[in-house]
Short mmCIF file of C-alpha atoms in Angstrom, two decimals:
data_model
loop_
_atom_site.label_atom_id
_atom_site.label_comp_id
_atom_site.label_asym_id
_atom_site.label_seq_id
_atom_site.Cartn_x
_atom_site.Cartn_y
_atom_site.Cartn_z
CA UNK A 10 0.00 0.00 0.00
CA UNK A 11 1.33 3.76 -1.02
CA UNK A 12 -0.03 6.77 -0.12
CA UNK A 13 -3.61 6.83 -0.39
CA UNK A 14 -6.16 9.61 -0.53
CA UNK A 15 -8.80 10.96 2.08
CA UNK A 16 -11.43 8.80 0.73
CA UNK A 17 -14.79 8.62 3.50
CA UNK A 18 -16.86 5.79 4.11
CA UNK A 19 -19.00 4.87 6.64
CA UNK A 20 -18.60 2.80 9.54
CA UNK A 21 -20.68 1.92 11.94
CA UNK A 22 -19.38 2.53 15.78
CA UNK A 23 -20.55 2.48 19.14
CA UNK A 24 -24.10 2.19 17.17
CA UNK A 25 -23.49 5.57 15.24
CA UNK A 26 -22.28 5.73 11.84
CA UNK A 27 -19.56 8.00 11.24
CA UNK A 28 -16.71 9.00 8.08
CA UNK A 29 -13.63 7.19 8.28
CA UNK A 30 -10.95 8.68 5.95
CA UNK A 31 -7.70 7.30 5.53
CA UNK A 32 -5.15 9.98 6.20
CA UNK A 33 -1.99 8.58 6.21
CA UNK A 34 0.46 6.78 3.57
CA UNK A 35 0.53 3.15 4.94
CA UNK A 36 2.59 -0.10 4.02
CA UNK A 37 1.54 -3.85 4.55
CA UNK A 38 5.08 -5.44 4.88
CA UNK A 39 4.40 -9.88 5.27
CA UNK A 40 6.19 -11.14 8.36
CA UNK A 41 4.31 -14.51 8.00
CA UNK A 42 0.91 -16.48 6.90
CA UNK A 43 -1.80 -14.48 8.15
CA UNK A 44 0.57 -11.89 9.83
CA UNK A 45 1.17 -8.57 8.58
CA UNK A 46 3.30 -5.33 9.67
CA UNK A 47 1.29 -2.29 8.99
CA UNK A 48 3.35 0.82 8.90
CA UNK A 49 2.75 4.52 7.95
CA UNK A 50 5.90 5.78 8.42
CA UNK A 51 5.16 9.58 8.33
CA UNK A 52 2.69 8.76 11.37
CA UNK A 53 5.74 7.21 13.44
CA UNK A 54 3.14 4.26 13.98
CA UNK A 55 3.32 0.65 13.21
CA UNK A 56 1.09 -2.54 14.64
CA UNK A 57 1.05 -6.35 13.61
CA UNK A 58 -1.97 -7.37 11.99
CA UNK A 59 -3.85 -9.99 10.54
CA UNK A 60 -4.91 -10.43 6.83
CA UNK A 61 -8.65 -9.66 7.96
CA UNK A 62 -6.81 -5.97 9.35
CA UNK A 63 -5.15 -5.66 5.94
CA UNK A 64 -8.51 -6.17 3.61
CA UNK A 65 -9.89 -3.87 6.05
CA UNK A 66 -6.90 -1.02 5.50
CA UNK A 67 -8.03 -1.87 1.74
CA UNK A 68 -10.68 -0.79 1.60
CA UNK A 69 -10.44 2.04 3.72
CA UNK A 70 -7.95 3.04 0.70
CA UNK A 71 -10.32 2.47 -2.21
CA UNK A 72 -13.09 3.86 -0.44
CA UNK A 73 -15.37 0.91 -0.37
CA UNK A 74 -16.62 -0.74 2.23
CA UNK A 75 -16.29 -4.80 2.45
CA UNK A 76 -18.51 -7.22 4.09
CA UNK A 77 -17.98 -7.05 7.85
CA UNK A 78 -16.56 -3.78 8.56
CA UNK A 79 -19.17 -2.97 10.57
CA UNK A 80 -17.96 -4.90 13.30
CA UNK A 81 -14.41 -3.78 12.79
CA UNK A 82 -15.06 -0.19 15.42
CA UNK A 83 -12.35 -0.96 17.79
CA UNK A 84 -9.62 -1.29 14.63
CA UNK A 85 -11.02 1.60 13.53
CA UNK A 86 -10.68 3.62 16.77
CA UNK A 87 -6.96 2.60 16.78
CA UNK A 88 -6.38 3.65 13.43
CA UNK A 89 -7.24 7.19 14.51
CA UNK A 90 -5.57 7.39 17.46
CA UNK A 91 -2.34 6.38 15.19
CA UNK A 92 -3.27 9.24 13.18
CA UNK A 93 -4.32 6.68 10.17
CA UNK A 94 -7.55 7.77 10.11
CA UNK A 95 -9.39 11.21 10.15
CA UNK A 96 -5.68 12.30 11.52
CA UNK A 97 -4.71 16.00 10.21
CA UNK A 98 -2.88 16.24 6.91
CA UNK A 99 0.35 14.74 6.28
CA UNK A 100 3.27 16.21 4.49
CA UNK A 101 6.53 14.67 3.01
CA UNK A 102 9.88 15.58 5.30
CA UNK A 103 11.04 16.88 2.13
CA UNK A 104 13.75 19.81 1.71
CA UNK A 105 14.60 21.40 -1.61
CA UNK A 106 17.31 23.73 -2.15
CA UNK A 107 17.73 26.67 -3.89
CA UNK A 108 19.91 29.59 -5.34
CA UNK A 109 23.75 28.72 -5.13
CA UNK A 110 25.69 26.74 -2.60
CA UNK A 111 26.94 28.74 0.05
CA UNK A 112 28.08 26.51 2.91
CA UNK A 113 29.56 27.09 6.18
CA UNK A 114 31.21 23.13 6.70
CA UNK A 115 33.94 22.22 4.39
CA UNK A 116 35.60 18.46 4.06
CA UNK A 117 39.26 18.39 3.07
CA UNK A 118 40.18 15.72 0.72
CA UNK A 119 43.90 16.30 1.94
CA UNK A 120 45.62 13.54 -0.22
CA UNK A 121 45.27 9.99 -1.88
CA UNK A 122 48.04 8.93 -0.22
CA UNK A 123 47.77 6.01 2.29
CA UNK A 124 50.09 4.26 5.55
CA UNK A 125 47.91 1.68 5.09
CA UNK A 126 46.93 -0.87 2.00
CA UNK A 127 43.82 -2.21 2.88
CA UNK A 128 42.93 -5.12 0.55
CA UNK A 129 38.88 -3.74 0.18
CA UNK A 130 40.00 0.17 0.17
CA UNK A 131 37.20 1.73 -2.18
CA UNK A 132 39.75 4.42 -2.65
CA UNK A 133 42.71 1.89 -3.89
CA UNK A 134 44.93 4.19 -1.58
CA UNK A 135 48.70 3.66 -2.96
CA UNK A 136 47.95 2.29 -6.29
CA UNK A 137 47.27 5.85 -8.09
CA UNK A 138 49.33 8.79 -8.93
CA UNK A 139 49.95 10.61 -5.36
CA UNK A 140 47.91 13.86 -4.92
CA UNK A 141 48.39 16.04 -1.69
CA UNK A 142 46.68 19.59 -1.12
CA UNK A 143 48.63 22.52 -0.87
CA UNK A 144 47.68 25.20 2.06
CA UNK A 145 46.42 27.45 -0.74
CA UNK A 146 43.51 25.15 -1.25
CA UNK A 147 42.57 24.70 1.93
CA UNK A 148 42.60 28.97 2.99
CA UNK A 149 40.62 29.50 -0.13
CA UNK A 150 37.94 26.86 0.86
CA UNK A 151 37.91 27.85 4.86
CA UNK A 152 37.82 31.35 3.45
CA UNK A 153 34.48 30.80 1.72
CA UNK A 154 32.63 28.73 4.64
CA UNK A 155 33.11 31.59 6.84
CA UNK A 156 31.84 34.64 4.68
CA UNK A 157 29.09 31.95 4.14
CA UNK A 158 28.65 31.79 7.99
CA UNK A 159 28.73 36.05 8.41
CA UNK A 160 26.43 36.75 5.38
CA UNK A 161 24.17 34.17 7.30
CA UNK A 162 24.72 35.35 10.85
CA UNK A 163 25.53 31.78 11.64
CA UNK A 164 28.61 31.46 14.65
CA UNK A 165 29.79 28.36 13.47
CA UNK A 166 32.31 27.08 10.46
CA UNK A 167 33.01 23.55 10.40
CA UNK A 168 35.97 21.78 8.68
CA UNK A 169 36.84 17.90 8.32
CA UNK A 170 39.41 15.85 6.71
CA UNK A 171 38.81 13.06 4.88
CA UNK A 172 39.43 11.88 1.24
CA UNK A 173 40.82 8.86 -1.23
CA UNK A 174 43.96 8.46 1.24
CA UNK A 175 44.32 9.17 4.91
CA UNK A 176 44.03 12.77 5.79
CA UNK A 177 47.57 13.02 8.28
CA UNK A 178 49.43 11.48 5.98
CA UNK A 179 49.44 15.51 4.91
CA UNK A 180 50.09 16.51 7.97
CA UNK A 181 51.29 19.95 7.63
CA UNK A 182 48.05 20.92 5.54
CA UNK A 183 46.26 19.14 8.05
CA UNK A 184 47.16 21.22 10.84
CA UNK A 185 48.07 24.76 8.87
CA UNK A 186 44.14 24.63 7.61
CA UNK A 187 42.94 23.83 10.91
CA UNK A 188 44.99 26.76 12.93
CA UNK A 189 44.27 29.33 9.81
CA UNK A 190 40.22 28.07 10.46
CA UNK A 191 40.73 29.14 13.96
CA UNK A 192 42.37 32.50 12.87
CA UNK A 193 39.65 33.20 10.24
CA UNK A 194 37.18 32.46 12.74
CA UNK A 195 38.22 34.62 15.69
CA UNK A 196 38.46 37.62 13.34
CA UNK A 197 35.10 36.92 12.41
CA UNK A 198 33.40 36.36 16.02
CA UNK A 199 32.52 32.55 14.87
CA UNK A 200 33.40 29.17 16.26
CA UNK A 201 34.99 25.91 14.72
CA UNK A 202 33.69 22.70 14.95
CA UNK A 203 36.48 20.30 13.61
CA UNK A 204 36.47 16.10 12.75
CA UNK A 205 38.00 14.12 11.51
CA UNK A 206 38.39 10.06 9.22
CA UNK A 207 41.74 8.28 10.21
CA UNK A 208 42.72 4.89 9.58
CA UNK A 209 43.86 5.34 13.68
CA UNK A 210 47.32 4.23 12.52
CA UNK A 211 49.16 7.38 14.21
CA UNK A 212 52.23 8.82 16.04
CA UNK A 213 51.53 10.10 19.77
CA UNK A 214 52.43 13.25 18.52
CA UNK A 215 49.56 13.34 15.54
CA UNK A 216 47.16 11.29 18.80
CA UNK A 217 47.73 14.29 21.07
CA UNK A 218 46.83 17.03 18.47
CA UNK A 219 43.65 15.39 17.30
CA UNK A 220 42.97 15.61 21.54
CA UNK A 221 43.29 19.03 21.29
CA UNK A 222 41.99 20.45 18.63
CA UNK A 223 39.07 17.75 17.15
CA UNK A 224 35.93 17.66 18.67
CA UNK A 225 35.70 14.12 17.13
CA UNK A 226 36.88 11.52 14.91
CA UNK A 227 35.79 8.17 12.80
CA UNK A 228 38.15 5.50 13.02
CA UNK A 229 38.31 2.50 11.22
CA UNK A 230 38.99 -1.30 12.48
CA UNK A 231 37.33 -4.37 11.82
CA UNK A 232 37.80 -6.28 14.83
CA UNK A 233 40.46 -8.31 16.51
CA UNK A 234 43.89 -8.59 16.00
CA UNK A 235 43.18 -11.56 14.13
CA UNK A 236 40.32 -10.09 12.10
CA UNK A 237 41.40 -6.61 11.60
CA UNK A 238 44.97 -7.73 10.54
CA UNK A 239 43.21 -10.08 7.54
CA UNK A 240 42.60 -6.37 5.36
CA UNK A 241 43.61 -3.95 7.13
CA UNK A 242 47.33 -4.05 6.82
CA UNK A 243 50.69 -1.52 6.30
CA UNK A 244 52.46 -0.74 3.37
CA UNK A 245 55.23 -3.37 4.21
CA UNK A 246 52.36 -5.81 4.63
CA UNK A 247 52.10 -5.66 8.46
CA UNK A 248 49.09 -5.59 10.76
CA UNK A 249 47.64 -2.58 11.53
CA UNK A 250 45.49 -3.48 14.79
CA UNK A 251 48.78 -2.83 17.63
CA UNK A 252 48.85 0.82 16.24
CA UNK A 253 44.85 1.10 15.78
CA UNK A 254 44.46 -0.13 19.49
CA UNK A 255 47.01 2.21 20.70
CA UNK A 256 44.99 5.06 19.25
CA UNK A 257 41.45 3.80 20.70
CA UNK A 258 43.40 3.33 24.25
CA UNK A 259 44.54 7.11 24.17
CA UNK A 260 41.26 8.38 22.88
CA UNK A 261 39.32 6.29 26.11
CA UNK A 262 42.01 7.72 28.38
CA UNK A 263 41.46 11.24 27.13
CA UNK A 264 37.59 10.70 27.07
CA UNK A 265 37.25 11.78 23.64
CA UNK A 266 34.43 11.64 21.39
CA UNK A 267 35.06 9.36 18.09
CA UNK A 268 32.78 6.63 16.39
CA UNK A 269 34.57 3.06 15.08
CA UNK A 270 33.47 2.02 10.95
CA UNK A 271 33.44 -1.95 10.67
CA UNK A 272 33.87 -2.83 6.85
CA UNK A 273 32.79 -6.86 5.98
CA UNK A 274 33.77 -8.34 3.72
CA UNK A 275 32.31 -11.71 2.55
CA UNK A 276 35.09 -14.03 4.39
CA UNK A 277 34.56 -12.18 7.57
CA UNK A 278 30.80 -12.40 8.03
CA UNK A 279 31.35 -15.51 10.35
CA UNK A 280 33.60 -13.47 12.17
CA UNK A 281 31.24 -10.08 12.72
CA UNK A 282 29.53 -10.59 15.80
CA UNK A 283 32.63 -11.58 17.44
CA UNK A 284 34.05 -8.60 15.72
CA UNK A 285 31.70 -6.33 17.64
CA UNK A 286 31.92 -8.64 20.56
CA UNK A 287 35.74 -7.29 20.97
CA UNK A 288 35.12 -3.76 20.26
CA UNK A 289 32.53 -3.21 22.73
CA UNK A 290 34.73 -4.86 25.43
CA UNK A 291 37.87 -2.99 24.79
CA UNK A 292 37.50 0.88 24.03
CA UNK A 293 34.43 2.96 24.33
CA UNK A 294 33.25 4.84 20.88
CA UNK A 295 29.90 6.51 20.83
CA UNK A 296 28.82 4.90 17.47
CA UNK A 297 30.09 1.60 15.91
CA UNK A 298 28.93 1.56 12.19
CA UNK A 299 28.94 -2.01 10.31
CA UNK A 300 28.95 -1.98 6.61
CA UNK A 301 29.66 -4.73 3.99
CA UNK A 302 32.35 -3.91 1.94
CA UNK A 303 31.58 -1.93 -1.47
CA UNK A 304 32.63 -3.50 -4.79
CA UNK A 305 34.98 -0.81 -5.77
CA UNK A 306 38.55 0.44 -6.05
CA UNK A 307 41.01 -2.95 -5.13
CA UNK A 308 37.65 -4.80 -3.94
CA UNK A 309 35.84 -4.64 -7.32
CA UNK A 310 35.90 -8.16 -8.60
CA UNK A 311 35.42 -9.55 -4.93
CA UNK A 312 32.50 -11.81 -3.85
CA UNK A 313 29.61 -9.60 -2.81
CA UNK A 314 28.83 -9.30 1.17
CA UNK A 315 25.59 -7.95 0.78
CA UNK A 316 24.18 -11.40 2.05
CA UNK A 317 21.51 -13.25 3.46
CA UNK A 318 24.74 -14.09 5.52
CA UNK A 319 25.27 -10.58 6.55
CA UNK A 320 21.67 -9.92 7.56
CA UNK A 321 22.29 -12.89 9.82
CA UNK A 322 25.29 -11.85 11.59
CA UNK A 323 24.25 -8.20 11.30
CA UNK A 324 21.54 -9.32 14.04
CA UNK A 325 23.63 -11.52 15.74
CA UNK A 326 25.99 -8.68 16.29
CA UNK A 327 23.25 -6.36 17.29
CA UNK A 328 22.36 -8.96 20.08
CA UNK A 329 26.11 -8.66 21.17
CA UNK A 330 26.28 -5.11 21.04
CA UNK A 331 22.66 -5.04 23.52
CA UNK A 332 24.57 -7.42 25.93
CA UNK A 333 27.07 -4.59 26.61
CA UNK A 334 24.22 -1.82 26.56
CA UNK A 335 25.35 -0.57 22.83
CA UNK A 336 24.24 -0.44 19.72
CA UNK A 337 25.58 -1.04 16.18
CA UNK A 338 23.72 0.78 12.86
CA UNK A 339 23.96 0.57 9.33
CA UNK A 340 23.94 3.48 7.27
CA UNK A 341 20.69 2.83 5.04
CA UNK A 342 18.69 1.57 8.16
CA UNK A 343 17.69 4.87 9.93
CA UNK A 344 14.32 4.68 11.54
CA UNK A 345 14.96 7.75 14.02
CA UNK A 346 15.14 9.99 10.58
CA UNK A 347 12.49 11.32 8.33
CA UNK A 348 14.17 12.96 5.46
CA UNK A 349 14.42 12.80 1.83
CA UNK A 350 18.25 13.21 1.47
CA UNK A 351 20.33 9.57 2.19
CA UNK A 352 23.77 11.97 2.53
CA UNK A 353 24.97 15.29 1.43
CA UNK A 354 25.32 14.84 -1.75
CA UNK A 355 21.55 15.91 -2.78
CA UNK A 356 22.17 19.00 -0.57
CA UNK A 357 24.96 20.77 -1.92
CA UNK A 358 28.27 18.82 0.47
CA UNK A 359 31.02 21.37 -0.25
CA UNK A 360 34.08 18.93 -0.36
CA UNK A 361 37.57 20.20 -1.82
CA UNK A 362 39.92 17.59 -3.80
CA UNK A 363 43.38 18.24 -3.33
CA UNK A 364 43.69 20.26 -6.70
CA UNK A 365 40.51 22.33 -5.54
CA UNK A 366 37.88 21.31 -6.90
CA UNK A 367 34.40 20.89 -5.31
CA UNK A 368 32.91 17.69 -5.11
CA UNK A 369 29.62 16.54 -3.72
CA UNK A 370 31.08 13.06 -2.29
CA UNK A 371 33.58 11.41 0.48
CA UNK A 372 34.08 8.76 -2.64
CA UNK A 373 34.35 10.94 -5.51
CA UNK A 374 37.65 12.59 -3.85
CA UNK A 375 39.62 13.40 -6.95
CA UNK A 376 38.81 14.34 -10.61
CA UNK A 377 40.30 10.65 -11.87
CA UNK A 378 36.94 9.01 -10.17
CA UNK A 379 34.92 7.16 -12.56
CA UNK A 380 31.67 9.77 -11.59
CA UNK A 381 33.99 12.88 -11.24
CA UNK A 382 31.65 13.95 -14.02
CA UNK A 383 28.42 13.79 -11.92
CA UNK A 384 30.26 14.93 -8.42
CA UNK A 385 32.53 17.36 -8.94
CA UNK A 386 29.71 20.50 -9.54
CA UNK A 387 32.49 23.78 -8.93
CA UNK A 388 35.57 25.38 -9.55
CA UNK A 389 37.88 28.26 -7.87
CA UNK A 390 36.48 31.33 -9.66
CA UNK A 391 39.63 32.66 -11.20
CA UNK A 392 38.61 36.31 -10.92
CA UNK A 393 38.26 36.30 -7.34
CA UNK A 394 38.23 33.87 -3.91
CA UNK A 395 34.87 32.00 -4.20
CA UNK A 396 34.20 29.34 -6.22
CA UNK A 397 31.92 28.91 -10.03
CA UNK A 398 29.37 26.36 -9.84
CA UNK A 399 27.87 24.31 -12.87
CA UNK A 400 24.56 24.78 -12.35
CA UNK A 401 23.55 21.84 -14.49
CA UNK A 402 25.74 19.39 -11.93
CA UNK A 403 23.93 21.11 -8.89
CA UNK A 404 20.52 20.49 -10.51
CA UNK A 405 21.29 16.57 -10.83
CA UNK A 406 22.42 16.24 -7.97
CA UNK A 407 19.78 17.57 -5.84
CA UNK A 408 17.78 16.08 -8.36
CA UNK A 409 18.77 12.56 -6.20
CA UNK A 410 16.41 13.13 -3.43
CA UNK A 411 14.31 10.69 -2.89
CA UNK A 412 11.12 11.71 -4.03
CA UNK A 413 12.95 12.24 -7.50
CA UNK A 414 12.93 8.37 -7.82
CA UNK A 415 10.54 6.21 -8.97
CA UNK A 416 11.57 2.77 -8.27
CA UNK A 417 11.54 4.13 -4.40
CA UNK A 418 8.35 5.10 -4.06
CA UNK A 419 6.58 2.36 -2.78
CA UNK A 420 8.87 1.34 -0.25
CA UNK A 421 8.13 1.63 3.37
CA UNK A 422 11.85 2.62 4.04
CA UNK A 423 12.44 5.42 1.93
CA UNK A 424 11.90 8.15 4.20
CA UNK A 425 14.82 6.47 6.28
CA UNK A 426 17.10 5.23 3.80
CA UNK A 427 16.10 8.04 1.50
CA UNK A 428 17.23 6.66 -1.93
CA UNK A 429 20.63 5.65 -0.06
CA UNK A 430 24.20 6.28 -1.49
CA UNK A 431 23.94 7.64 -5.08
CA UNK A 432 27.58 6.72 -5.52
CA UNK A 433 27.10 2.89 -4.98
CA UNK A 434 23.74 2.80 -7.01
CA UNK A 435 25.67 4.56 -10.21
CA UNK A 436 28.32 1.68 -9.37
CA UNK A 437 25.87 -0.83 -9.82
CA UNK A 438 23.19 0.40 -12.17
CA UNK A 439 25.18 3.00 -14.16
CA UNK A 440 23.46 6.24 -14.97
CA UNK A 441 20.63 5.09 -15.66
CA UNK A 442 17.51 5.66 -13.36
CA UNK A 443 17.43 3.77 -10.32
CA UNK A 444 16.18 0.05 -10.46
CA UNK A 445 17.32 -1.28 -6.50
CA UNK A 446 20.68 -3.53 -5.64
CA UNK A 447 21.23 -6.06 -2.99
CA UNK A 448 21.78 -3.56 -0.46
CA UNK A 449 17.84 -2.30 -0.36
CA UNK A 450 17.10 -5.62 0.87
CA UNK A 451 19.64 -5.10 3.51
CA UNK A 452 17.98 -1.74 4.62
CA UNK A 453 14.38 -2.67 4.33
CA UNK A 454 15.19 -5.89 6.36
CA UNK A 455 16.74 -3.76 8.92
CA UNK A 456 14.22 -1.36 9.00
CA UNK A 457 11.57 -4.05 9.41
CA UNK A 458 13.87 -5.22 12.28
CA UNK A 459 13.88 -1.95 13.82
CA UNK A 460 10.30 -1.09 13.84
CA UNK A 461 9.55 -4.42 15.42
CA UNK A 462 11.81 -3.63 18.08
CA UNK A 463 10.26 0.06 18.76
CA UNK A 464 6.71 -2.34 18.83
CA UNK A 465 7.81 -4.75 21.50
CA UNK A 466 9.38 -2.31 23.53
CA UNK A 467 6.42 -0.23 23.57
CA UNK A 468 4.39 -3.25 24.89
CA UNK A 469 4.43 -5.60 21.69
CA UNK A 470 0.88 -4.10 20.17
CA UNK A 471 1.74 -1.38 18.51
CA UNK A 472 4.25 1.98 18.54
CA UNK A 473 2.98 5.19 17.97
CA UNK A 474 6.15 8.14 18.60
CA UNK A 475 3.21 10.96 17.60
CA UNK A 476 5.81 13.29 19.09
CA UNK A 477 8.09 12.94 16.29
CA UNK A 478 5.06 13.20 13.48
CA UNK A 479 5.74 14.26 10.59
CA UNK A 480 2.53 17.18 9.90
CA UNK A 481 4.16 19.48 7.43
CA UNK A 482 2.22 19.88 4.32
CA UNK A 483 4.87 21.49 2.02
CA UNK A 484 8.51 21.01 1.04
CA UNK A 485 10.82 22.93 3.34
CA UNK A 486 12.98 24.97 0.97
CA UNK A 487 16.58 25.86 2.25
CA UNK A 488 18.63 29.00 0.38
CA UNK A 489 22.38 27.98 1.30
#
């Protein structure tokens, strides 16, 4: 079921006949025979029904009414306390941008260059020509987030590092653009909010300035020694997990705030809840991410892991991660959101390459990516310090929302997921429109998972968070 109109029809209640209208875009997801998850996802309200609840949710939607309805009062009285029925209108969380970007964050692709050779690395860190940004690059792009941020009367610039490589391998760049950020920003009367991606393989002396001048950090590992050492290893071939672990202990000690990424691969699926097992147990991050690993860069003719397997160890992991009060997430499984953007890339992400270029992805980090042509949307405007934007580029790009896509829209996920990474689906469809890939079974599985979970824990009939509605009736339109 998709959205469906305010039809009326009469049911008969409490001996009085009254117009029930359906008011809120539902799905019927099968769990098993005769048992159904209803869900209407702008509602925040889900319940478990039977097939008799479903033909009656039918024809609620066509406007008829079927044999036995009548009897059906107390479903019906539910229904509108979920907001189902004869609730108030119900808009889209949808945001459209307009005019120009002008943003106040920035994310430094710093260099391609890589301590590390990871076996899956999207990026194939090592194997390409070396590029490294200059200081230059990095002023000019910090210089435009915080005229952004003044012309806005914002207080806050933000600036990460990330890219195709790992950002302190360019250290000096690394910690020029963050000091000349500060400097911009006290002349200005604005704040910095600074993070950063690291492969955690660092010197004390690179550990002890991310202490003091990040406000957080991702870090990657994939598990044990054992585990983690399988991929993840040094340019002379060497584990990486003594130097990783040395990190994560320094970061604990220091109580600061960083999140761990856990890449699968097919061979390690067996391994994964054991993976998180050992994480949870030995340092303290505030968010442990689990993601198969993608088929690009050196990891493009591997096996797939988006698996049946991995759905099965995803959960297993999850039950792990509850024993130790955490939680593990994916990124396309977000039931706490309502959005129609999966990532930044529909809403203008100002990201610099190391030549200075701006590109809308963390993937599409230098102009030799296979979609530098639908990424990269600006250049350095060579009559002044801002930047030229293709306006075409820009239009496709926020043309990726979710609404724009029709092989989304009747999933019960895609307000979560919304359309997920554009990158991976060009990877696997092309350019073509959007026609689905193993991983939106992955997120609508997950999903599914998730609501269940908000049902039991609400007492196992049905979850209603009418607090976090969704009541808007137009598209929210943001000027950057």
């Amino acid at each position: 079921m998709g959205a469906a109109a305010a039809k009326s029809t009469s049911i008969a209640a409490t001996g009085h006949a009254y117009p029930a209208a359906l008011t809120a875009e539902i799905f019927t997801i099968p769990l098993a025979p005769d048992r159904y998850l209803v869900y209407a996802p702008l509602r925040k309200a889900a319940f478990v029904a039977n097939a008799h609840a479903v033909n009656v949710l039918a024809a609620l939607q066509s406007g008829s009414v079927a044999p036995g309805h009548e009897r059906d009062a107390a479903f019906i009285g539910l229904l509108e306390r979920l907001g189902i029925v004869n609730g108030g209108p119900e808009g889209a969380p949808i945001t459209v941008f307009d005019d120009d970007p002008a943003p106040t964050s920035v994310t430094l692709f710093l260099t391609t260059a890589c301590n590390l050779r990871c076996t899956y690395c999207y990026a194939a860190a090592g194997d390409t020509p070396t590029k490294t940004m200059p200081i230059e690059v990095a002023r000019r792009g910090i210089d435009f987030i915080a005229s952004n941020a003044v012309r806005k009367g914002l207080d806050t610039i933000e600036v990460a590092f990330h890219g195709g490589g790992e950002p302190s391998v360019n250290w000096q760049t690394m910690t020029r653009s963050l000091a000349y950020a500060h400097e911009r920003a006290e002349a200005l009367g604005l704040h910095v909010i600074a993070a950063a991606a690291t492969n955690g393989v660092l010197s004390d002396r690179q550990i002890d300035w991310m202490l003091a001048n990040l406000q957080s950090a991702s870090l990657s590992i994939d598990g044990s020694p054992s585990v983690n050492d399988r991929h993840r290893v040094t340019v002379s071939g060497k584990g990486s997990s003594p130097r990783i672990m040395h990190t994560l202990r320094r970061f604990d000690a220091a109580g600061f705030a960083y999140g761990v990424r856990v890449t699968v691969t097919r061979d390690q699926i067996v391994t994964l809840a054991d993976s998180i097992d050992f994480i949870c147990r030995t340092c303290n991050p505030q968010s442990i991410q689990v993601e198969p690993a993608y088929q690009l860069g050196r990891w493009r003719d591997a096996p797939s892991a988006e698996t049946e397997e991995f759905l099965a160890a995803y959960r297993e992991a999850c039950a792990r991660a509850q024993n130790h009060g955490r939680a593990i997430h994916y990124s396309g499984a977000r039931l706490e959101l309502l959005t129609n953007h999966f990532c930044g890339i529909s809403q203008d992400s100002f990201c610099l390459s190391p030549d200075g270029n701006v590109s809308a992805c963390y993937e599409a980090f230098s102009e030799d990516n296979a979609f530098a042509g639908v990424f990269f949307y600006g250049t350095p405007d060579a009559t002044g310090s801002g930047y030229r934007f293709d306006a075409n580029r820009i239009a496709h790009l926020r043309g990726q929302a979710v609404q724009h896509r029709p092989y989304c829209d009747g999933c019960f996920a895609k307000w979560h997921c919304a359309g997920d990474c554009y990158h991976k689906s060009l990877a696997v469809n092309g350019p073509g429109e959007f026609a689905g890939s193993e991983r939106c079974h992955i997120t609508r599985e997950l999903t599914k998972d998730q609501i269940l979970e908000q049902i039991a824990v609400s007492g196992g009939l049905c979850w209603h968070d009418c607090a976090d509605a969704v009541t808007n009736e137009a598209p929210t339109k943001v000027s950057p």
